[in-house]
Coordinates of N, CA and C in Angstrom, one line a residue:
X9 N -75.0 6.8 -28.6 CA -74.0 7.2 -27.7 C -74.6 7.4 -26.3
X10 N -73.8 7.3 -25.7 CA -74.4 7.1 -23.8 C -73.4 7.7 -23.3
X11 N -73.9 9.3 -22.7 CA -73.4 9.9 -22.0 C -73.1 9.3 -20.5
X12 N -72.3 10.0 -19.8 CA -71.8 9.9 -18.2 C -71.5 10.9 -17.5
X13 N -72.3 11.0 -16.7 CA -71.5 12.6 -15.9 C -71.2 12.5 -14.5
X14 N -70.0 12.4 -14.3 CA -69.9 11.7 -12.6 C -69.5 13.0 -12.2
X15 N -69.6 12.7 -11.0 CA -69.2 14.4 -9.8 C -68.3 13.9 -9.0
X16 N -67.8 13.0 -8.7 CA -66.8 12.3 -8.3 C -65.6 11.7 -8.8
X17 N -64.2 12.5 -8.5 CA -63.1 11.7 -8.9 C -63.7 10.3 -9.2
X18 N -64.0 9.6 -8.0 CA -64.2 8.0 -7.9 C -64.9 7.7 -9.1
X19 N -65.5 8.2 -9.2 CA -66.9 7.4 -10.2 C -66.1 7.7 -11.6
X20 N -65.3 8.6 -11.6 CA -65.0 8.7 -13.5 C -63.8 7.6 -13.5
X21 N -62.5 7.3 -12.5 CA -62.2 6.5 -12.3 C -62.2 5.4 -12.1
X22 N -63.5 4.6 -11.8 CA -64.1 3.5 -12.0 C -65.2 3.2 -13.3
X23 N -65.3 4.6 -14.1 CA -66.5 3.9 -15.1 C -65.3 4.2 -16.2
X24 N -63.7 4.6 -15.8 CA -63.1 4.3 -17.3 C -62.0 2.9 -17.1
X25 N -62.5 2.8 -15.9 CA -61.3 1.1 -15.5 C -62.7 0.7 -16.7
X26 N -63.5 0.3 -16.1 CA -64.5 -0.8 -17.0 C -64.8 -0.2 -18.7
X27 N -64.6 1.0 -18.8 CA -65.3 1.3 -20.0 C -64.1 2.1 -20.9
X28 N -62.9 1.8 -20.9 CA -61.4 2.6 -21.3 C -61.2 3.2 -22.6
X29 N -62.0 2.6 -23.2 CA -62.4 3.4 -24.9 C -63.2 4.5 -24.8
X30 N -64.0 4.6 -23.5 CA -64.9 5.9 -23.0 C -64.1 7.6 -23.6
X31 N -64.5 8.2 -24.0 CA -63.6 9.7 -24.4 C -64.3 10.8 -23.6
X32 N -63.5 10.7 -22.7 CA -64.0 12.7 -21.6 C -63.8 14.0 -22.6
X33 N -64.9 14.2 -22.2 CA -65.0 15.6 -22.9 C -65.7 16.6 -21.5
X34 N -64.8 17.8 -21.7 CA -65.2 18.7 -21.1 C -65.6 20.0 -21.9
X35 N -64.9 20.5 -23.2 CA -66.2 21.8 -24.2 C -66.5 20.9 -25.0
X36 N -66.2 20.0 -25.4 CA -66.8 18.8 -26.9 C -66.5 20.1 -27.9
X37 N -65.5 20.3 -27.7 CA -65.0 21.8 -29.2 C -64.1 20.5 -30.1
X38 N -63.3 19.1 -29.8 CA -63.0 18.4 -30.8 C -63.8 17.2 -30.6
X39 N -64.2 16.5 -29.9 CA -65.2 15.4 -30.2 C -66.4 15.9 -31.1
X40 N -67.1 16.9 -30.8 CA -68.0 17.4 -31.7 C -68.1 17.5 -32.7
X41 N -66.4 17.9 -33.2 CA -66.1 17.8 -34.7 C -65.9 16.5 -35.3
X42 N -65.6 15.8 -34.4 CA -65.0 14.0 -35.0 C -66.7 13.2 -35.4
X43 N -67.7 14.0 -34.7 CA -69.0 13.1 -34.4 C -69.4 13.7 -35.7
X44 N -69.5 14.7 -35.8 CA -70.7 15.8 -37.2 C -69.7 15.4 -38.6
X45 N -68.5 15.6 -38.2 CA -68.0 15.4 -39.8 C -67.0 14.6 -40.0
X46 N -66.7 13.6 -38.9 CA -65.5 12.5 -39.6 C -66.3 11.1 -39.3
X47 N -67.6 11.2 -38.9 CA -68.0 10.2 -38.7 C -68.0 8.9 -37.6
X48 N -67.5 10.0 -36.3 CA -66.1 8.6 -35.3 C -67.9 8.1 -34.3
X49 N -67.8 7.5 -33.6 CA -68.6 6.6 -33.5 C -68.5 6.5 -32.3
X50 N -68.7 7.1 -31.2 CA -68.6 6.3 -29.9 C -69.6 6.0 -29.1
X51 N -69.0 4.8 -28.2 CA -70.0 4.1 -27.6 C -70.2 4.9 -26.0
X52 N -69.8 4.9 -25.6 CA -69.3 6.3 -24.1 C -68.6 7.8 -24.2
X53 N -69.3 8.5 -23.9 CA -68.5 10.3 -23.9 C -68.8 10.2 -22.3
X54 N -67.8 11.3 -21.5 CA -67.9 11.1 -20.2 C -67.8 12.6 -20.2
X55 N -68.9 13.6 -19.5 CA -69.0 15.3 -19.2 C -68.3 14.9 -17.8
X56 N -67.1 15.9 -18.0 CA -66.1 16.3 -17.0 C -66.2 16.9 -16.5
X57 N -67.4 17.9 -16.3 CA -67.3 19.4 -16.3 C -67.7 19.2 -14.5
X58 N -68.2 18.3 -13.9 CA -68.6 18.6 -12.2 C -67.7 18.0 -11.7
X59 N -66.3 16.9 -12.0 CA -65.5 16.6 -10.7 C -64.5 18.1 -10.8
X60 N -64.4 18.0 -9.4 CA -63.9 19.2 -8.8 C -62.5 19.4 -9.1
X61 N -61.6 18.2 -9.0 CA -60.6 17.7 -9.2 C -59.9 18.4 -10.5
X62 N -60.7 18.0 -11.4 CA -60.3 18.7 -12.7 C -60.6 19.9 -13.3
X63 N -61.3 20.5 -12.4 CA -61.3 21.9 -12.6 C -61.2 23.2 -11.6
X64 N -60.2 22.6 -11.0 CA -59.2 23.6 -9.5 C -58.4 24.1 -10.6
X65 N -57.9 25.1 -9.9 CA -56.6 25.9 -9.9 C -55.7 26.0 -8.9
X66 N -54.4 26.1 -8.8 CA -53.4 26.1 -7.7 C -52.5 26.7 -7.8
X67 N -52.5 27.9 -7.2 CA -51.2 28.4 -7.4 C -49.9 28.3 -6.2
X68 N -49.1 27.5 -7.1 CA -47.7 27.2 -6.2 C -46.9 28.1 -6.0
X69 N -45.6 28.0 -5.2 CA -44.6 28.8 -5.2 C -43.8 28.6 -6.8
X70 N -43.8 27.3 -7.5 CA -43.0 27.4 -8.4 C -43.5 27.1 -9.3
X71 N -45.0 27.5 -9.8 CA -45.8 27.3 -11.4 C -47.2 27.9 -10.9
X72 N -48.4 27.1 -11.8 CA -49.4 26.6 -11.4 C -50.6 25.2 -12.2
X73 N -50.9 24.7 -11.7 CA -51.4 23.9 -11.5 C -52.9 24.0 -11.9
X74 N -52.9 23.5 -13.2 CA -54.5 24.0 -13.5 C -54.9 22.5 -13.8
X75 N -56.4 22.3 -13.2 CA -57.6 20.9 -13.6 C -57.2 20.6 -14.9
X76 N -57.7 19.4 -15.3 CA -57.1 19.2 -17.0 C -58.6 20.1 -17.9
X77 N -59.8 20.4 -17.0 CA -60.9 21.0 -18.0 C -61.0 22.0 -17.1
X78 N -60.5 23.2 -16.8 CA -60.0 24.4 -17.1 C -60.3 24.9 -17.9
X79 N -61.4 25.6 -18.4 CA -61.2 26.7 -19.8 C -60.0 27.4 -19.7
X80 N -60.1 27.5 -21.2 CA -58.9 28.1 -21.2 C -59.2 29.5 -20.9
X81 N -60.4 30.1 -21.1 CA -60.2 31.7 -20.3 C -60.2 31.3 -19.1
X82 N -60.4 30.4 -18.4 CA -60.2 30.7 -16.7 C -58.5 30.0 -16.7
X83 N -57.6 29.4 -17.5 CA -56.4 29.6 -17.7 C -55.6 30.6 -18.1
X84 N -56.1 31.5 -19.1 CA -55.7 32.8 -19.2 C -56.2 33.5 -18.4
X85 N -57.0 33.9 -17.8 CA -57.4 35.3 -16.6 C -56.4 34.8 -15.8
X86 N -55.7 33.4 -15.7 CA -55.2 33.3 -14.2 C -53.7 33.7 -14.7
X87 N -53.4 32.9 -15.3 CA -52.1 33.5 -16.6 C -51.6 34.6 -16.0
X88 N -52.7 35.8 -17.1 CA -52.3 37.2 -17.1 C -52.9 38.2 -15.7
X89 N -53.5 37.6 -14.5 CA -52.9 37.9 -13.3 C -51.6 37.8 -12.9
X90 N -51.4 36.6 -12.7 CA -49.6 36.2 -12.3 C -48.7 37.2 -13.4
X91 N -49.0 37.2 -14.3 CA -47.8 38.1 -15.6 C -48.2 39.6 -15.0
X92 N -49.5 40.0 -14.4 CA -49.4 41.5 -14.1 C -48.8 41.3 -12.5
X93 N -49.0 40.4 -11.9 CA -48.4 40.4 -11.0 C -47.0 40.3 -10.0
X94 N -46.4 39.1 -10.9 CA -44.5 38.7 -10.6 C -43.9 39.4 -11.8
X95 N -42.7 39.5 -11.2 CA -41.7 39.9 -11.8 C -41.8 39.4 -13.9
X96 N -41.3 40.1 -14.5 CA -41.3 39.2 -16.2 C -40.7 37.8 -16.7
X97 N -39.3 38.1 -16.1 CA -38.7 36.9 -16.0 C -39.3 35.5 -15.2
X98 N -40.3 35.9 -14.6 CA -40.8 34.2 -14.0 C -42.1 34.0 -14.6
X99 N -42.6 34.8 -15.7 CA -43.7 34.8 -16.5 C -43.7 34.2 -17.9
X100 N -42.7 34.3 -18.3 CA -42.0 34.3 -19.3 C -43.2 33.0 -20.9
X101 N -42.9 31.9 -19.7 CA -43.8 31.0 -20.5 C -45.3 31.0 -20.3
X102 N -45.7 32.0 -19.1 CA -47.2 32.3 -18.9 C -47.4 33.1 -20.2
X103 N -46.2 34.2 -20.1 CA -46.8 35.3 -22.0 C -46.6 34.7 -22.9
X104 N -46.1 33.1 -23.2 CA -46.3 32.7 -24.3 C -47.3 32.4 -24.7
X105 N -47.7 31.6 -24.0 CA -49.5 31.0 -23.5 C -50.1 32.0 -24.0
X106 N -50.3 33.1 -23.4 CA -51.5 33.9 -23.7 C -51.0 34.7 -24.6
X107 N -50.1 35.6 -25.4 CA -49.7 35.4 -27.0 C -50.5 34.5 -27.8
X108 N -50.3 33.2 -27.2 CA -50.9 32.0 -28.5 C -52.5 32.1 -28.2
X109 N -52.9 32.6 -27.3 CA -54.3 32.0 -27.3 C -54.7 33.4 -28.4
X110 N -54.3 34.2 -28.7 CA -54.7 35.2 -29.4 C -54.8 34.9 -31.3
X111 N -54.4 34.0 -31.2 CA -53.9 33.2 -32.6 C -54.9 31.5 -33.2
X112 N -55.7 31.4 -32.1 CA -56.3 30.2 -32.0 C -57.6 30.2 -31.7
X113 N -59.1 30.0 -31.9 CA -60.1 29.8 -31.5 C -60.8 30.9 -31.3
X114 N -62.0 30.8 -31.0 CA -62.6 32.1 -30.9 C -62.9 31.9 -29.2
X115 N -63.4 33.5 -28.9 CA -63.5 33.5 -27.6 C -65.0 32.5 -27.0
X116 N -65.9 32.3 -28.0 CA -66.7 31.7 -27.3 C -66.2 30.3 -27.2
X117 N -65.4 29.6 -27.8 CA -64.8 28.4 -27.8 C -64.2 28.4 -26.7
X118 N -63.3 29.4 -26.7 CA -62.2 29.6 -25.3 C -63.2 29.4 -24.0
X119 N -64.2 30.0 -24.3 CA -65.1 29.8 -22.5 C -65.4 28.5 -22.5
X120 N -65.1 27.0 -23.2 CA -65.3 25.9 -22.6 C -64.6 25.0 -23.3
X121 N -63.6 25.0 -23.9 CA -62.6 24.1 -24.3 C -61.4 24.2 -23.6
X122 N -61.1 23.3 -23.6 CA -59.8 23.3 -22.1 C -57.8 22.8 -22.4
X123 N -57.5 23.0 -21.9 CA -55.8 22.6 -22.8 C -55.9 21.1 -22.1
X124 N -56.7 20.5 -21.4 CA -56.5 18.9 -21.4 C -57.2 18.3 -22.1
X125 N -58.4 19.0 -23.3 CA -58.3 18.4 -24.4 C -57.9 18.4 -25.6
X126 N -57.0 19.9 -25.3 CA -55.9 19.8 -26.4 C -54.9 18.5 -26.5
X127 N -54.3 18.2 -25.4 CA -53.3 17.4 -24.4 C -54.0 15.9 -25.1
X128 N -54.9 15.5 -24.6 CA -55.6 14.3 -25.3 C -55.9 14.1 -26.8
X129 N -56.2 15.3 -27.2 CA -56.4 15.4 -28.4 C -54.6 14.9 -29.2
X130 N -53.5 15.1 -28.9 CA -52.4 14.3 -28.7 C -52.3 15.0 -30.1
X131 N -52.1 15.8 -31.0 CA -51.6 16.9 -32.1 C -50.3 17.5 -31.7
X132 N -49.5 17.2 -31.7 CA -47.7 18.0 -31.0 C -48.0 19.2 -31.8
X133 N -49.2 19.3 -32.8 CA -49.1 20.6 -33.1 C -49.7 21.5 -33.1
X134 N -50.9 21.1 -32.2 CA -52.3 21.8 -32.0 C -52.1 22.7 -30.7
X135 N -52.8 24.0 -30.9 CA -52.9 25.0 -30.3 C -51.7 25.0 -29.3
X136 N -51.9 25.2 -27.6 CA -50.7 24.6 -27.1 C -49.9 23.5 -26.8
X137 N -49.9 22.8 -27.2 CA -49.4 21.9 -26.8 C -47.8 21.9 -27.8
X138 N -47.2 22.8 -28.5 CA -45.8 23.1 -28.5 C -45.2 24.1 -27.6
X139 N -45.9 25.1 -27.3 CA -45.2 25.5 -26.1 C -45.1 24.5 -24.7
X140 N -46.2 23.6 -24.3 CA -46.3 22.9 -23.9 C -45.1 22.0 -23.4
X141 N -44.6 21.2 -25.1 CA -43.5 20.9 -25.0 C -42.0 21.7 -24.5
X142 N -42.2 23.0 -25.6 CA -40.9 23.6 -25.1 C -40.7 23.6 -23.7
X143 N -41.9 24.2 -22.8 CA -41.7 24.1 -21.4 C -42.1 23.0 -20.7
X144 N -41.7 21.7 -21.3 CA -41.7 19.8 -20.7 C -42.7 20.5 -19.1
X145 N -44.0 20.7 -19.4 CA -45.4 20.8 -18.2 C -45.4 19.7 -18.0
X146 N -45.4 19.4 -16.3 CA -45.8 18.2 -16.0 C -47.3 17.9 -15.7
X147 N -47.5 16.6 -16.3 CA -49.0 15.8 -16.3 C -49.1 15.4 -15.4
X148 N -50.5 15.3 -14.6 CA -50.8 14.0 -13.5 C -52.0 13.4 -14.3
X149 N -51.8 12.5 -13.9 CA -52.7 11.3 -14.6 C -53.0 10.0 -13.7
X150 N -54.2 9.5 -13.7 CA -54.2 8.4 -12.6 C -55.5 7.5 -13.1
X151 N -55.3 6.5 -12.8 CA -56.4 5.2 -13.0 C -56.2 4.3 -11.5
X152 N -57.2 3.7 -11.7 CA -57.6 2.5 -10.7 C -56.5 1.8 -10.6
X153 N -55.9 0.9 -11.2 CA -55.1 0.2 -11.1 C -53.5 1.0 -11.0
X154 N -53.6 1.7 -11.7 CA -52.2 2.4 -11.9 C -51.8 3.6 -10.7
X155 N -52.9 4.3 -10.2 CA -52.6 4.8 -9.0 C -52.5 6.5 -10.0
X156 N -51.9 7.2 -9.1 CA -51.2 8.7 -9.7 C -49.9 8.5 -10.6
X157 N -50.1 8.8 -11.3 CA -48.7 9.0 -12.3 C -48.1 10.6 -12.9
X158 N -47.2 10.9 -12.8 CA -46.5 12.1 -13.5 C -45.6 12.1 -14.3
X159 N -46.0 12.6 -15.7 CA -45.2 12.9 -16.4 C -45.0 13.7 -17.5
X160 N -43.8 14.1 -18.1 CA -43.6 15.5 -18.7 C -43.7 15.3 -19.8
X161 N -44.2 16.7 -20.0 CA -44.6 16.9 -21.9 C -43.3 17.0 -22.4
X162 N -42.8 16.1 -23.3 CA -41.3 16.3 -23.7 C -41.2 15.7 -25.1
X163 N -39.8 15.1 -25.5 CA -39.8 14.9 -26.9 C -40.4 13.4 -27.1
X164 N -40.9 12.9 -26.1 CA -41.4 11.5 -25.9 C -42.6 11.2 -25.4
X165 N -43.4 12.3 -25.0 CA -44.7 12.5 -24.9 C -45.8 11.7 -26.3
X166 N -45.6 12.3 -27.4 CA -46.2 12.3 -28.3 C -45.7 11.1 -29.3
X167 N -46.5 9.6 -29.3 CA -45.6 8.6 -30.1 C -46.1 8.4 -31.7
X168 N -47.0 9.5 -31.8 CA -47.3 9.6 -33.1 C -48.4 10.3 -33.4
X169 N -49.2 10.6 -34.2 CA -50.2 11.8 -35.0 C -51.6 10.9 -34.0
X170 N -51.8 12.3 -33.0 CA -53.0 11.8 -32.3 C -52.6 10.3 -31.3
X171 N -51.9 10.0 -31.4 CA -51.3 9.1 -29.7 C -50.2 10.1 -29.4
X172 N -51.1 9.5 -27.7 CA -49.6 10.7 -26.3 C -49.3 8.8 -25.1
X173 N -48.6 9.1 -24.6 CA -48.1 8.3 -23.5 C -48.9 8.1 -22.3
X174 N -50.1 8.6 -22.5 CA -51.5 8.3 -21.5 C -52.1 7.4 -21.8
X175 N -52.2 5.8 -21.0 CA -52.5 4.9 -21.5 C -54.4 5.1 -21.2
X176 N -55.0 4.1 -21.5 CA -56.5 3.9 -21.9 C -56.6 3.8 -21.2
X177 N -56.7 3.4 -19.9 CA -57.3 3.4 -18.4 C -57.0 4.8 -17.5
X178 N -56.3 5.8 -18.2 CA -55.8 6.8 -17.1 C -57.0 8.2 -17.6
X179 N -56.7 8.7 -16.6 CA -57.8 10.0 -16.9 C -56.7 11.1 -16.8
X180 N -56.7 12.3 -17.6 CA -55.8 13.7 -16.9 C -56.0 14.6 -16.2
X181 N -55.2 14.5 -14.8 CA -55.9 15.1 -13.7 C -55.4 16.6 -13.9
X182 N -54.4 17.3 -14.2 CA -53.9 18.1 -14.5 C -52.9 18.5 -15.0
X183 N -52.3 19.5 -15.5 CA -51.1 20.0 -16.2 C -50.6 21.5 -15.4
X184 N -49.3 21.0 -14.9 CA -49.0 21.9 -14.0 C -47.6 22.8 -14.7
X185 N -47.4 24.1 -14.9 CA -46.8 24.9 -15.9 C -46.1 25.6 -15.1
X186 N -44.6 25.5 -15.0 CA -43.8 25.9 -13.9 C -43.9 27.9 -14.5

């Protein structure tokens, strides 16, 4: 296998136009697993962990906007800021989030596994990604050719066990959680 580590949007977006079977990993907490004990084979892994892009946070007037490799504790610390800070009723789907994270993984996992590769990992029933759906989070996603695209986690997201609606040339730029 032949690692890639780009620090630039550009470069991960140009080495998955050419190399689209490529799998980004940012904690390798499920590729890890697929390599040691199901035997998966790949020829490109891409470390996500230095474009900047995918691991901002934003907080909007009407959600927020986390990188797709985000740990998920720097998704929950930001979480349960906003829930100690706004009103309950506009948190509502933030306390579900962090409810669930209490129920899933351990915390050293949590410091480098991220909900965009829950998201990729494409399981409608793995960790978050049903709340996920309950609350249709919108995706950004973008490739070379395809430009930026958005789209919602919904009943149509997921077209089967381990495939989502993110085609092989797109990368996930973020998941933004009203």
């Amino acid at each position: 296998v032949k690692w890639f580590r780009p620090t630039k949007l550009k470069q991960l977006l140009d080495f998955k136009k050419q190399n689209n079977s490529a799998k980004a990993v940012a904690g390798n907490t499920e590729v890890g697993i697929e390599v040691k004990f199901k035997n998966f084979d790949y020829k490109f892994l891409i470390n996500v962990s230095q474009v900047r892009e995918l691991n901002s946070i934003e907080l909007l007037e009407d959600g927020i906007k986390f990188g797709a490799a985000v740990t998920l504790t720097d998704m929950r610390n930001t979480l349960k800021h906003q829930i100690d800070t706004l009103p309950e009723h506009e948190t509502r789907i933030y306390q579900s989030i962090d409810n669930m994270m209490n129920y899933f993984s351990s915390q050293q996992t949590r410091n480098v596994a991220s909900a965009g590769g829950s998201i990729m990992t494409a399981s409608p029933i793995s960790d978050l990604n049903p709340i996920f759906l309950a609350a249709s989070v919108e995706l950004e996603v973008e490739s070379v050719d395809g430009g930026i695209r958005r789209l919602k986690m919904d009943e149509n997201f997921f077209t089967g066990y381990r495939t989502n609606t993110i085609k092989s040339d797109e990368i996930l730029l973020s998941i933004f959680i009203p």
